[in-house]
Coordinates of C-alpha atoms in Angstrom, one line a residue:
X1 CA 26.1 30.0 11.6
X2 CA 25.9 29.6 7.8
X3 CA 22.6 30.4 6.2
X4 CA 23.0 27.1 4.3
X5 CA 23.8 24.9 7.3
X6 CA 20.6 22.9 7.0
X7 CA 20.6 22.3 3.3
X8 CA 22.1 19.4 1.5
X9 CA 24.8 20.4 -1.1
X10 CA 25.3 16.8 -2.1
X11 CA 28.4 14.7 -1.8
X12 CA 31.5 15.5 -3.8
X13 CA 34.1 13.0 -4.8
X14 CA 36.3 13.5 -1.8
X15 CA 33.3 12.9 0.5
X16 CA 33.1 9.2 -0.4
X17 CA 35.0 6.4 1.3
X18 CA 35.3 2.7 0.5
X19 CA 32.8 0.7 2.5
X20 CA 30.6 3.7 3.3
X21 CA 27.0 2.8 3.7
X22 CA 24.3 5.3 2.7
X23 CA 20.6 5.1 3.7
X24 CA 18.8 7.1 1.1
X25 CA 15.7 9.2 1.8
X26 CA 12.8 9.0 1.2
X27 CA 10.8 5.8 0.7
X28 CA 8.5 5.9 -2.2
X29 CA 5.2 4.1 -2.7
X30 CA 4.4 2.9 -6.2
X31 CA 0.9 3.7 -7.4
X32 CA -1.3 3.1 -10.5
X33 CA -0.5 6.7 -11.3
X34 CA 3.1 5.7 -11.9
X35 CA 1.9 3.1 -14.4
X36 CA -0.3 5.7 -16.2
X37 CA 2.3 8.4 -16.4
X38 CA 5.0 5.9 -17.5
X39 CA 2.7 5.0 -20.4
X40 CA 2.2 8.7 -21.3
X41 CA 6.0 9.3 -21.4
X42 CA 7.2 6.2 -23.2
X43 CA 5.4 4.3 -26.1
X44 CA 5.3 1.1 -24.1
X45 CA 2.9 -1.7 -25.1
X46 CA 4.2 -4.8 -23.4
X47 CA 1.2 -6.9 -22.5
X48 CA 2.0 -7.9 -18.9
X49 CA 2.3 -4.4 -17.4
X50 CA -0.4 -3.1 -19.8
X51 CA -3.1 -5.7 -19.0
X52 CA -4.1 -7.0 -15.5
X53 CA -6.0 -9.9 -17.1
X54 CA -3.1 -10.8 -19.3
X55 CA -0.7 -10.7 -16.3
X56 CA -3.1 -12.9 -14.3
X57 CA -3.2 -15.4 -17.2
X58 CA 0.6 -16.0 -16.9
X59 CA 0.5 -16.2 -13.1
X60 CA 1.2 -12.7 -12.1
X61 CA -1.6 -11.4 -9.9
X62 CA -1.6 -8.7 -8.5
X63 CA -0.7 -6.8 -11.6
X64 CA 3.0 -5.7 -11.7
X65 CA 4.3 -2.4 -13.1
X66 CA 7.2 -2.3 -15.6
X67 CA 10.5 -3.3 -14.0
X68 CA 12.0 0.0 -15.1
X69 CA 9.5 1.9 -13.0
X70 CA 11.0 0.2 -10.0
X71 CA 14.5 0.8 -11.3
X72 CA 13.9 4.5 -11.9
X73 CA 12.3 5.0 -8.5
X74 CA 15.1 3.2 -6.7
X75 CA 17.8 4.9 -8.7
X76 CA 16.2 8.3 -8.0
X77 CA 16.6 7.7 -4.3
X78 CA 20.3 7.4 -4.7
X79 CA 20.8 10.7 -6.6
X80 CA 20.9 13.2 -3.7
X81 CA 23.6 11.2 -1.9
X82 CA 25.6 9.7 -4.8
X83 CA 25.2 11.8 -8.0
X84 CA 23.8 15.2 -7.1
X85 CA 27.1 16.7 -8.2
X86 CA 27.6 14.3 -11.1
X87 CA 29.3 15.0 -14.4
X88 CA 27.6 12.0 -15.9
X89 CA 26.3 8.5 -15.0
X90 CA 28.6 6.1 -16.7
X91 CA 27.4 2.6 -16.4
X92 CA 25.6 -0.3 -14.7
X93 CA 26.3 -4.0 -13.9
X94 CA 24.9 -6.9 -11.9
X95 CA 21.4 -5.6 -11.8
X96 CA 18.8 -8.3 -10.8
X97 CA 15.1 -7.9 -10.4
X98 CA 14.2 -10.2 -7.5
X99 CA 10.4 -9.9 -7.7
X100 CA 7.6 -8.0 -9.5
X101 CA 6.8 -4.6 -8.0
X102 CA 3.0 -3.9 -7.7
X103 CA 1.1 -0.7 -6.8
X104 CA 1.1 -0.3 -3.1
X105 CA 4.7 -1.5 -2.7
X106 CA 7.0 1.0 -0.9
X107 CA 10.6 1.0 -2.0
X108 CA 13.5 2.1 0.1
X109 CA 17.1 2.2 -1.1
X110 CA 20.5 1.8 0.5
X111 CA 24.0 1.9 -1.2
X112 CA 27.5 0.9 -0.4
X113 CA 30.6 2.5 -1.9
X114 CA 32.6 -0.2 -3.5
X115 CA 35.1 1.7 -5.6
X116 CA 36.8 5.1 -6.1
X117 CA 39.1 6.3 -8.8
X118 CA 40.2 10.0 -9.3
X119 CA 40.4 11.2 -12.8
X120 CA 43.7 12.4 -14.2
X121 CA 42.5 16.0 -14.5
X122 CA 42.2 16.1 -10.7
X123 CA 38.8 17.9 -11.0
X124 CA 36.5 14.8 -10.7
X125 CA 36.5 11.1 -10.0
X126 CA 34.5 8.0 -10.5
X127 CA 32.5 6.6 -7.6
X128 CA 31.3 2.9 -7.7
X129 CA 28.3 2.0 -5.6
X130 CA 26.1 -1.1 -5.1
X131 CA 22.5 -0.3 -4.3
X132 CA 19.7 -2.4 -3.0
X133 CA 15.9 -1.5 -3.0
X134 CA 13.7 -3.3 -0.5
X135 CA 9.9 -3.3 -0.2
X136 CA 7.8 -2.6 2.9
X137 CA 8.3 -6.2 4.0
X138 CA 12.1 -5.9 3.9
X139 CA 12.3 -8.1 0.8
X140 CA 14.8 -7.2 -1.9
X141 CA 13.0 -5.9 -5.0
X142 CA 16.1 -5.2 -7.1
X143 CA 19.8 -4.6 -6.7
X144 CA 22.5 -3.2 -9.0
X145 CA 25.9 -1.7 -9.2
X146 CA 26.7 1.6 -11.0
X147 CA 29.5 4.0 -11.5
X148 CA 29.2 7.8 -11.8
X149 CA 31.7 10.6 -12.5
X150 CA 31.4 13.2 -9.7
X151 CA 32.9 16.7 -9.3
X152 CA 35.5 17.4 -6.6
X153 CA 34.7 20.2 -4.2
X154 CA 38.4 21.0 -3.8
X155 CA 40.8 20.2 -6.6
X156 CA 43.6 20.2 -4.1
X157 CA 42.1 17.5 -2.0
X158 CA 44.3 14.4 -1.9
X159 CA 43.3 11.6 -4.2
X160 CA 42.1 8.4 -2.5
X161 CA 43.7 5.0 -3.1
X162 CA 42.3 3.7 -6.3
X163 CA 39.9 0.8 -5.9
X164 CA 38.1 -0.5 -9.0
X165 CA 35.7 -3.3 -8.2
X166 CA 35.5 -6.5 -10.2
X167 CA 32.0 -6.7 -11.6
X168 CA 30.6 -9.7 -13.4
X169 CA 30.3 -9.1 -17.2
X170 CA 27.0 -10.9 -17.2
X171 CA 24.4 -12.3 -14.7
X172 CA 24.6 -16.0 -15.0
X173 CA 21.3 -17.6 -16.3
X174 CA 21.2 -19.8 -13.2
X175 CA 21.1 -16.6 -11.1
X176 CA 18.1 -15.1 -12.8
X177 CA 15.1 -14.8 -10.5
X178 CA 11.8 -15.7 -12.0
X179 CA 8.6 -14.3 -10.5
X180 CA 6.8 -16.8 -8.4
X181 CA 4.0 -18.4 -10.3
X182 CA 5.2 -17.3 -13.8
X183 CA 3.9 -19.7 -16.4
X184 CA 3.8 -19.0 -20.2
X185 CA 2.2 -22.3 -21.2
X186 CA -1.1 -20.7 -21.9
X187 CA 0.4 -17.5 -23.4
X188 CA -1.9 -15.5 -25.7
X189 CA 0.3 -14.5 -28.6
X190 CA -2.5 -12.6 -30.4
X191 CA -3.2 -10.4 -27.3
X192 CA 0.6 -9.9 -26.9
X193 CA 0.9 -8.5 -30.4
X194 CA 3.5 -10.8 -32.1
X195 CA 3.9 -14.5 -32.8
X196 CA 7.6 -14.7 -32.1
X197 CA 8.8 -17.0 -29.3
X198 CA 12.1 -18.2 -27.9
X199 CA 12.9 -20.6 -30.7
X200 CA 12.3 -17.9 -33.4
X201 CA 15.3 -15.9 -32.3
X202 CA 18.9 -16.8 -33.1
X203 CA 22.1 -15.7 -31.5
X204 CA 23.7 -13.0 -33.6
X205 CA 20.4 -11.8 -35.0
X206 CA 19.8 -8.1 -35.2
X207 CA 16.4 -6.4 -35.1
X208 CA 15.8 -2.8 -36.3
X209 CA 12.9 -1.5 -34.2
X210 CA 12.2 1.1 -36.9
X211 CA 10.3 3.7 -34.9
X212 CA 11.7 6.9 -33.5
X213 CA 10.7 9.4 -30.7
X214 CA 12.0 12.9 -30.5
X215 CA 13.1 14.1 -27.0
X216 CA 11.4 17.2 -25.6
X217 CA 12.5 19.3 -22.7
X218 CA 9.2 19.1 -20.9
X219 CA 8.8 15.3 -21.1
X220 CA 12.3 14.4 -20.0
X221 CA 12.2 16.8 -17.1
X222 CA 8.7 15.6 -16.1
X223 CA 10.0 12.0 -16.2
X224 CA 13.1 12.8 -14.1
X225 CA 10.9 14.6 -11.5
X226 CA 8.6 11.7 -11.4
X227 CA 11.4 9.5 -10.3
X228 CA 12.5 12.2 -7.8
X229 CA 15.9 12.4 -9.4
X230 CA 17.4 15.7 -8.4
X231 CA 20.7 15.6 -10.3
X232 CA 21.4 19.3 -11.3
X233 CA 22.5 18.5 -14.8
X234 CA 19.0 17.5 -15.8
X235 CA 17.3 20.7 -14.7
X236 CA 19.7 23.6 -14.1
X237 CA 21.3 25.1 -17.2
X238 CA 24.0 26.6 -14.9
X239 CA 25.2 23.1 -14.0
X240 CA 26.9 22.5 -17.3
X241 CA 29.4 24.7 -19.2
X242 CA 27.4 24.5 -22.4
X243 CA 24.2 25.6 -20.6
X244 CA 22.2 22.6 -21.8
X245 CA 20.1 20.2 -19.7
X246 CA 21.4 16.6 -20.0
X247 CA 18.7 14.0 -20.5
X248 CA 18.6 11.5 -17.7
X249 CA 20.1 8.3 -19.1
X250 CA 17.3 6.2 -17.6
X251 CA 14.9 8.2 -19.8
X252 CA 16.7 7.0 -22.9
X253 CA 16.7 3.4 -21.5
X254 CA 12.9 3.5 -21.1
X255 CA 12.4 5.0 -24.6
X256 CA 14.6 2.3 -26.2
X257 CA 12.9 -0.5 -24.2
X258 CA 9.5 0.7 -25.3
X259 CA 10.6 1.0 -28.9
X260 CA 11.9 -2.6 -28.8
X261 CA 8.3 -3.8 -28.6
X262 CA 8.3 -3.7 -32.4
X263 CA 10.2 -7.0 -33.0
X264 CA 10.5 -8.1 -29.3
X265 CA 6.9 -7.8 -28.1
X266 CA 7.1 -11.1 -26.3
X267 CA 10.3 -10.3 -24.4
X268 CA 7.9 -9.5 -21.6
X269 CA 9.9 -9.2 -18.4
X270 CA 13.4 -7.7 -17.7
X271 CA 15.1 -10.2 -15.4
X272 CA 18.5 -8.6 -15.2
X273 CA 20.7 -5.9 -16.6
X274 CA 24.2 -7.3 -17.2
X275 CA 25.9 -4.1 -18.2
X276 CA 25.0 -0.7 -19.5
X277 CA 26.8 2.4 -20.8
X278 CA 25.6 5.8 -21.7
X279 CA 28.1 6.4 -24.5
X280 CA 27.1 9.9 -25.5
X281 CA 24.9 12.6 -24.0
X282 CA 21.3 13.1 -25.2
X283 CA 19.5 16.5 -25.3
X284 CA 16.1 17.8 -26.1
X285 CA 15.5 17.8 -29.9
X286 CA 17.4 14.5 -30.4
X287 CA 15.3 11.8 -32.1
X288 CA 15.9 8.4 -30.5
X289 CA 15.8 5.1 -32.4
X290 CA 16.7 1.6 -31.2
X291 CA 17.9 -1.7 -32.4
X292 CA 18.7 -5.0 -30.7
X293 CA 21.1 -7.9 -31.0
X294 CA 20.5 -11.4 -29.6
X295 CA 23.6 -12.2 -27.6
X296 CA 22.6 -15.5 -26.0
X297 CA 19.7 -17.8 -25.1
X298 CA 19.1 -19.8 -22.0
X299 CA 16.6 -22.2 -20.5
X300 CA 15.1 -21.4 -17.1
X301 CA 13.7 -23.4 -14.2
X302 CA 10.2 -23.0 -15.7
X303 CA 9.8 -25.1 -18.9
X304 CA 7.5 -22.6 -20.6
X305 CA 9.8 -19.7 -20.0
X306 CA 13.1 -18.9 -21.9
X307 CA 15.6 -16.2 -21.5
X308 CA 17.1 -14.0 -24.2
X309 CA 20.2 -12.0 -23.6
X310 CA 19.8 -8.9 -25.6
X311 CA 21.9 -5.9 -26.5
X312 CA 19.6 -2.8 -26.7
X313 CA 21.2 0.1 -28.6
X314 CA 19.7 3.6 -28.7
X315 CA 20.9 5.9 -31.3
X316 CA 20.5 9.6 -32.2
X317 CA 19.0 9.3 -35.6
X318 CA 18.2 5.9 -37.3
X319 CA 21.1 3.7 -38.2
X320 CA 19.8 1.0 -40.6
X321 CA 23.2 -0.6 -40.7
X322 CA 22.9 -1.3 -36.9
X323 CA 26.6 -0.6 -36.3
X324 CA 27.7 -0.5 -32.7
X325 CA 31.4 0.3 -33.1
X326 CA 33.7 1.6 -35.8
X327 CA 36.9 0.2 -37.2
X328 CA 38.9 1.5 -34.3
X329 CA 36.6 -0.1 -31.7
X330 CA 35.1 3.2 -30.6
X331 CA 31.3 3.5 -30.4
X332 CA 29.8 4.6 -33.7
X333 CA 28.7 8.1 -34.1
X334 CA 25.1 8.6 -32.8
X335 CA 25.2 5.7 -30.4
X336 CA 23.7 6.9 -27.1
X337 CA 23.1 3.7 -25.1
X338 CA 24.6 0.2 -25.1
X339 CA 22.5 -1.9 -22.7
X340 CA 23.0 -5.7 -22.1
X341 CA 20.1 -7.4 -20.4
X342 CA 18.1 -10.6 -19.9
X343 CA 14.5 -10.8 -20.9
X344 CA 12.0 -13.6 -20.2
X345 CA 10.0 -14.9 -23.3
X346 CA 7.6 -17.7 -23.9
X347 CA 9.1 -21.0 -25.3

């Protein structure tokens, strides 16, 4: 019997099949500690997750945590089965937050394989999955699709039939789920930190969030452990040919979202992530900046609540020109993240 017969080496590309359903271990209970540590890792200041009394004043009681806490926890559950042997996480689509997550909620995640495509080099392939996180009552908290490049165990293994799923480029405004009871009619702009509301933003407007945060090895690894994300590339210098630890893409998302407070302080709640791409790797020592572009605006079912469709771009080094792509259509040098999402804002 092999000495490693009881350990989990993770799935390689050839281990996945279309329609495969994976129940991920282990359920994770959200605590106030998660809120506190999140605030120590990312410079977040959004009023709803920061203040229980502010949250209650807009109809959210008990006090929810940031949506990205739920996303990171649910995403981390999928790693041992989907991306333990990843080359890199490539993108997201069709992510919807169905209801606020509060301390005491226990999240469990399942995934379905919805696409496979072997790379031309024969050494890796792209796996597409749709994942769903439910709470202790069996209610859906969030769902999303993602695709990840995964190593092959055996380069001689036959390539599967290519299946690339059709994913919606954007979550339709009518499909956004607003938290029950949410009401911005008595919104306290002074407490929130900025006066800008829905009508103050125009489609096509760009916002330089100005501030930067330098990545450190200890913080990004602490964050990734917090989410129980076990992907080797984030911790083990032997997992990459260059001997460097890749920063978890979600860490860059949270940094950029936190930085966006300066200019978008009232974009309080993330309702959906339409699409996302980690366009370049990030490493300790990189200084992360962010800028946003207003892509669209939409009314919601609650008269006091509007929705902004925002492009959030994280860059290595500050780009005051806020350039996403060069003349040839390729991402501009320094662009690390291109995230398209809906945020809820007072009207």
